[in-house]
XYZ file of C-alpha atoms in Angstrom:
345
model
C 7.724 42.010 151.589
C 4.678 41.554 149.064
C 5.397 42.268 145.537
C 3.418 45.449 145.285
C 5.363 46.820 148.266
C 8.457 45.728 146.811
C 7.710 47.417 143.599
C 6.839 50.461 145.411
C 9.970 50.578 147.302
C 12.099 50.005 144.071
C 10.060 52.760 142.402
C 10.761 55.112 145.380
C 14.429 54.328 145.501
C 14.786 54.687 141.616
C 13.056 58.100 141.899
C 15.409 59.106 144.916
C 18.499 58.108 142.918
C 17.097 59.789 139.791
C 16.612 62.957 141.940
C 20.021 62.685 143.349
C 21.521 62.190 139.870
C 19.686 65.211 138.492
C 20.839 67.329 141.419
C 24.432 66.217 140.951
C 24.066 67.030 137.159
C 22.528 70.645 137.923
C 24.959 71.530 140.886
C 26.051 75.055 140.519
C 29.057 77.268 141.468
C 28.251 81.092 142.005
C 31.099 83.292 140.902
C 30.935 86.980 141.441
C 33.329 89.074 139.590
C 33.923 91.930 136.911
C 31.619 92.566 134.000
C 32.700 93.641 130.467
C 35.569 91.837 128.773
C 36.294 90.047 131.860
C 32.803 88.465 132.009
C 32.986 87.881 128.212
C 36.460 86.146 128.342
C 35.369 83.835 131.195
C 32.312 82.758 129.622
C 34.073 82.031 126.367
C 37.567 80.661 127.494
C 36.999 79.332 131.110
C 33.508 78.435 131.988
C 32.794 75.803 129.305
C 35.796 73.528 129.938
C 35.422 73.829 133.639
C 31.686 73.044 133.650
C 32.169 69.895 131.433
C 35.136 68.626 133.499
C 33.412 68.949 136.823
C 29.750 68.514 135.939
C 28.911 71.945 137.299
C 26.883 75.048 136.104
C 28.741 78.455 136.707
C 26.261 81.134 137.749
C 28.199 84.460 137.076
C 27.189 87.708 139.091
C 28.948 90.645 137.310
C 29.595 93.851 139.261
C 32.444 95.938 140.304
C 34.458 95.202 143.383
C 32.576 97.346 145.859
C 29.328 95.804 144.643
C 30.465 92.384 145.202
C 31.868 93.099 148.663
C 28.585 94.700 149.438
C 26.914 91.479 148.452
C 28.972 89.613 150.727
C 28.247 91.798 153.575
C 24.403 91.710 152.823
C 24.806 87.711 152.724
C 26.679 87.494 155.889
C 25.828 84.114 157.595
C 24.054 82.779 154.499
C 26.558 83.316 151.659
C 25.308 82.382 148.167
C 28.657 83.400 146.302
C 31.289 80.693 146.204
C 34.141 82.585 144.437
C 34.721 86.367 144.804
C 36.990 88.145 142.169
C 37.418 91.681 143.215
C 40.215 94.403 143.051
C 43.144 93.990 145.745
C 41.807 96.718 147.925
C 38.329 95.289 148.506
C 39.795 91.841 148.754
C 41.794 92.990 151.762
C 38.548 94.197 153.221
C 36.787 91.003 152.425
C 39.618 89.003 154.121
C 39.609 91.247 157.206
C 35.684 90.860 157.415
C 36.150 87.033 157.125
C 34.551 86.389 154.101
C 37.234 84.362 152.503
C 38.305 80.983 153.148
C 41.613 79.505 153.018
C 43.252 78.357 149.573
C 44.111 74.632 150.426
C 47.131 73.195 148.607
C 48.029 76.578 146.899
C 51.146 75.637 144.511
C 53.113 78.893 144.547
C 56.050 77.704 142.722
C 54.779 79.084 139.456
C 53.414 82.197 140.911
C 54.956 85.844 141.286
C 55.353 86.783 144.743
C 53.214 89.842 144.272
C 50.214 87.483 143.622
C 50.264 86.026 147.022
C 48.178 87.193 150.009
C 49.056 86.564 153.644
C 47.661 83.183 154.979
C 46.506 82.189 151.349
C 43.159 83.676 151.881
C 43.212 84.680 148.306
C 45.452 85.082 145.246
C 45.910 87.524 142.390
C 44.661 86.239 139.033
C 45.927 89.320 136.924
C 48.035 92.367 137.023
C 46.746 96.024 135.653
C 48.517 99.251 135.576
C 46.476 102.541 136.027
C 46.798 105.188 133.491
C 45.246 106.827 130.727
C 43.185 105.777 127.604
C 43.282 108.081 124.672
C 41.497 108.002 121.286
C 44.576 108.115 119.292
C 42.675 109.131 115.999
C 41.201 112.249 117.764
C 44.544 113.208 119.131
C 46.299 112.826 115.764
C 43.358 114.674 113.813
C 43.550 117.720 116.452
C 47.318 117.661 116.629
C 47.235 117.237 120.383
C 50.252 115.889 122.051
C 49.997 112.875 124.051
C 49.495 113.309 127.861
C 52.411 112.227 129.928
C 51.244 113.432 133.392
C 48.609 113.086 135.854
C 48.510 116.971 135.876
C 47.454 116.766 131.996
C 43.997 115.711 133.338
C 43.515 119.439 134.318
C 44.277 120.670 130.738
C 41.326 122.848 129.498
C 41.507 121.310 126.143
C 39.702 117.982 127.678
C 36.772 119.977 128.913
C 33.959 117.547 129.083
C 35.942 114.944 127.278
C 37.497 113.233 130.157
C 35.811 110.086 131.572
C 36.847 108.886 135.123
C 35.331 105.872 136.897
C 33.760 106.855 140.264
C 35.500 106.406 143.788
C 33.759 103.218 144.554
C 35.799 101.861 141.456
C 39.459 101.250 142.209
C 40.403 103.572 139.028
C 38.536 106.438 140.596
C 40.102 106.081 144.018
C 43.540 105.962 142.388
C 42.819 109.210 140.559
C 42.160 110.984 143.906
C 45.171 109.382 145.457
C 47.684 110.192 142.712
C 46.507 113.973 142.945
C 46.963 113.956 146.732
C 50.523 112.416 146.056
C 51.387 115.078 143.490
C 50.457 117.898 145.882
C 51.926 117.213 149.085
C 49.640 114.344 150.409
C 48.986 110.895 150.047
C 46.966 107.847 151.197
C 47.333 109.291 154.855
C 46.480 112.890 153.837
C 44.010 113.002 150.990
C 42.979 116.775 151.260
C 45.258 117.825 148.384
C 43.521 115.258 146.160
C 40.058 116.421 146.876
C 41.124 119.892 146.258
C 42.432 119.486 142.934
C 39.550 117.000 141.905
C 37.065 119.814 142.746
C 38.757 122.825 141.442
C 40.827 121.558 138.300
C 39.834 118.084 137.214
C 35.929 118.100 137.606
C 35.322 120.754 135.028
C 36.915 118.422 132.270
C 34.742 115.450 133.443
C 32.083 114.371 131.000
C 30.935 111.650 133.381
C 32.158 109.457 136.290
C 31.361 105.992 134.710
C 31.599 102.829 136.674
C 30.425 100.500 133.836
C 33.201 98.987 131.593
C 30.507 98.552 128.721
C 29.375 102.181 129.000
C 33.038 103.349 129.176
C 33.588 101.823 125.525
C 30.236 103.125 124.413
C 31.203 106.658 125.503
C 34.476 106.359 123.287
C 32.642 104.751 120.304
C 30.022 107.502 120.312
C 33.012 110.097 120.177
C 31.940 111.607 123.366
C 34.896 110.681 125.460
C 38.285 111.174 124.312
C 40.597 110.427 127.133
C 39.881 108.404 130.488
C 41.564 106.974 133.436
C 41.393 103.103 132.906
C 43.325 99.955 133.337
C 45.791 98.322 130.829
C 43.797 95.223 130.665
C 40.556 96.899 129.759
C 42.263 99.245 127.249
C 44.028 96.363 125.518
C 40.796 94.514 125.333
C 39.072 97.546 123.675
C 42.016 97.916 121.348
C 41.766 94.359 120.364
C 38.301 95.092 118.752
C 40.013 97.516 116.276
C 38.919 100.633 118.089
C 41.834 103.461 117.780
C 43.002 103.690 121.743
C 46.148 103.494 123.228
C 47.320 103.273 126.880
C 49.553 105.892 128.427
C 51.620 105.323 131.528
C 51.804 108.877 133.420
C 55.513 109.561 134.170
C 54.809 109.961 137.953
C 53.513 106.353 138.068
C 50.838 103.959 137.544
C 49.273 102.433 140.665
C 48.963 98.578 140.294
C 45.540 96.868 140.527
C 45.541 93.231 141.230
C 42.450 91.328 140.340
C 42.185 88.773 143.085
C 39.968 85.722 143.869
C 39.222 83.979 147.079
C 36.903 81.180 148.076
C 34.071 82.482 150.181
C 34.039 81.111 153.769
C 30.858 79.426 154.197
C 29.130 76.164 155.626
C 29.550 73.211 153.353
C 31.778 75.321 150.981
C 31.930 73.756 147.602
C 35.585 72.313 146.840
C 34.994 73.474 143.338
C 35.485 77.019 144.445
C 39.032 75.961 145.163
C 39.305 74.182 141.810
C 38.190 77.252 140.032
C 40.431 79.659 141.397
C 43.424 77.460 140.906
C 42.190 76.859 137.192
C 42.185 80.967 136.885
C 46.088 80.952 137.847
C 47.233 78.051 135.700
C 49.534 78.838 133.042
C 46.983 77.941 130.071
C 44.010 80.222 131.266
C 46.805 82.950 132.407
C 48.009 82.914 128.855
C 44.510 83.207 127.334
C 43.836 86.063 129.655
C 46.919 87.797 128.476
C 46.312 87.149 124.849
C 42.821 88.169 124.876
C 42.636 90.889 127.343
C 46.156 92.009 127.753
C 45.964 90.827 131.558
C 49.306 91.135 133.166
C 50.022 87.273 134.011
C 50.708 86.198 137.719
C 51.830 82.763 136.500
C 55.698 82.786 135.823
C 55.473 80.353 132.810
C 53.531 82.850 130.665
C 55.719 84.626 127.909
C 55.446 88.287 129.206
C 57.262 89.269 125.503
C 54.004 88.384 123.717
C 52.562 91.207 121.473
C 49.455 91.310 123.283
C 51.074 92.409 126.582
C 52.439 95.574 125.122
C 50.524 97.805 127.432
C 50.647 95.335 130.567
C 52.831 96.301 133.753
C 55.641 93.726 132.759
C 59.368 94.160 131.825
C 60.596 97.723 131.790
C 57.115 99.106 132.236
C 56.818 97.224 135.672
C 59.206 100.062 136.854
C 56.381 102.671 136.554
C 54.201 100.594 138.884
C 53.117 102.255 142.415
C 52.071 100.033 145.222
C 49.191 101.863 147.254
C 48.928 101.680 150.958
C 45.803 99.815 151.062
C 45.915 99.742 154.929
C 45.729 103.396 154.993
C 43.125 103.564 152.317
C 40.623 100.929 153.723
C 40.824 102.650 157.065
C 39.196 105.790 155.360
C 37.468 104.648 152.296
C 34.066 104.899 153.554
C 34.614 108.378 154.595
C 36.199 109.260 151.289
C 33.461 107.850 149.453
C 30.870 109.843 151.421
C 32.852 112.994 150.702
C 33.394 112.380 147.046
C 29.551 111.890 146.568
C 28.866 115.120 148.491
C 31.736 117.373 147.013
C 32.972 115.809 143.640
C 30.374 113.665 141.772
C 27.305 115.999 142.600
């Protein structure tokens, strides 16, 4: 080879290696999950160390669970998302639709059984109870008794002061389900729930709010005084110093399992598996518990810590209700259309 040709080849190889190196340095992992305190905490406590360890840039796509499921459906056959973090109900749907791959080598020895999914297609990364968030200062100033029942949401004193997420959010769905259960129905007979929502609860609703950030803003602006929300969200809000508390309704608090799965796709990144295993590790579960009041799925986390005073652990776990997700998911699309037509108009 002539020297000029040799130099050209060397330069070309160097450029190729440089491009490969740059590509390796800028590889990305796309994680779709919750917004609000979840996103803030992951960006603060999880992403930096994971990115540094694995030489990857995490791209986070925030949205509620049904938004993420819709993205998976829209991208079918050409998935962009690597890891999906959604509520357990939509996760069962994602698995059924074939969007979730298998978690390889999942160490179950430190996990609570409730965290596990059939065939290891997903795993829970946090436990949340569903009940009421109240502004304790307002309740004290007005001399209002603390609500103890789902039926208290019908109380006229809460007219236009009640905030509930919409039905495409698990908390809104659970509200409908609980009113069905309390009035002779349930997951397989939702009619009583719609009847109570339309006639008795709707007059009290200020807004059906899906955004965690806007939910807290409604309380900070003194517009909302009582809401249906989850223990983790309420604890994270309380940690900011705002006067809110969580109330477990006496009839029970439906459990919500924040869950993660590696998205099934051609040439799936092995880092998707590593990221999920990082989320369920004792150190990260401890951080999520301390910073957000997230009920841990790892048995090595101390459930007696002060930051878990709202979480569905210990004695409070006895108030937890397990929904029938098979029955719910079979009808959820129909319920959503009806909710939008009859309730949230």
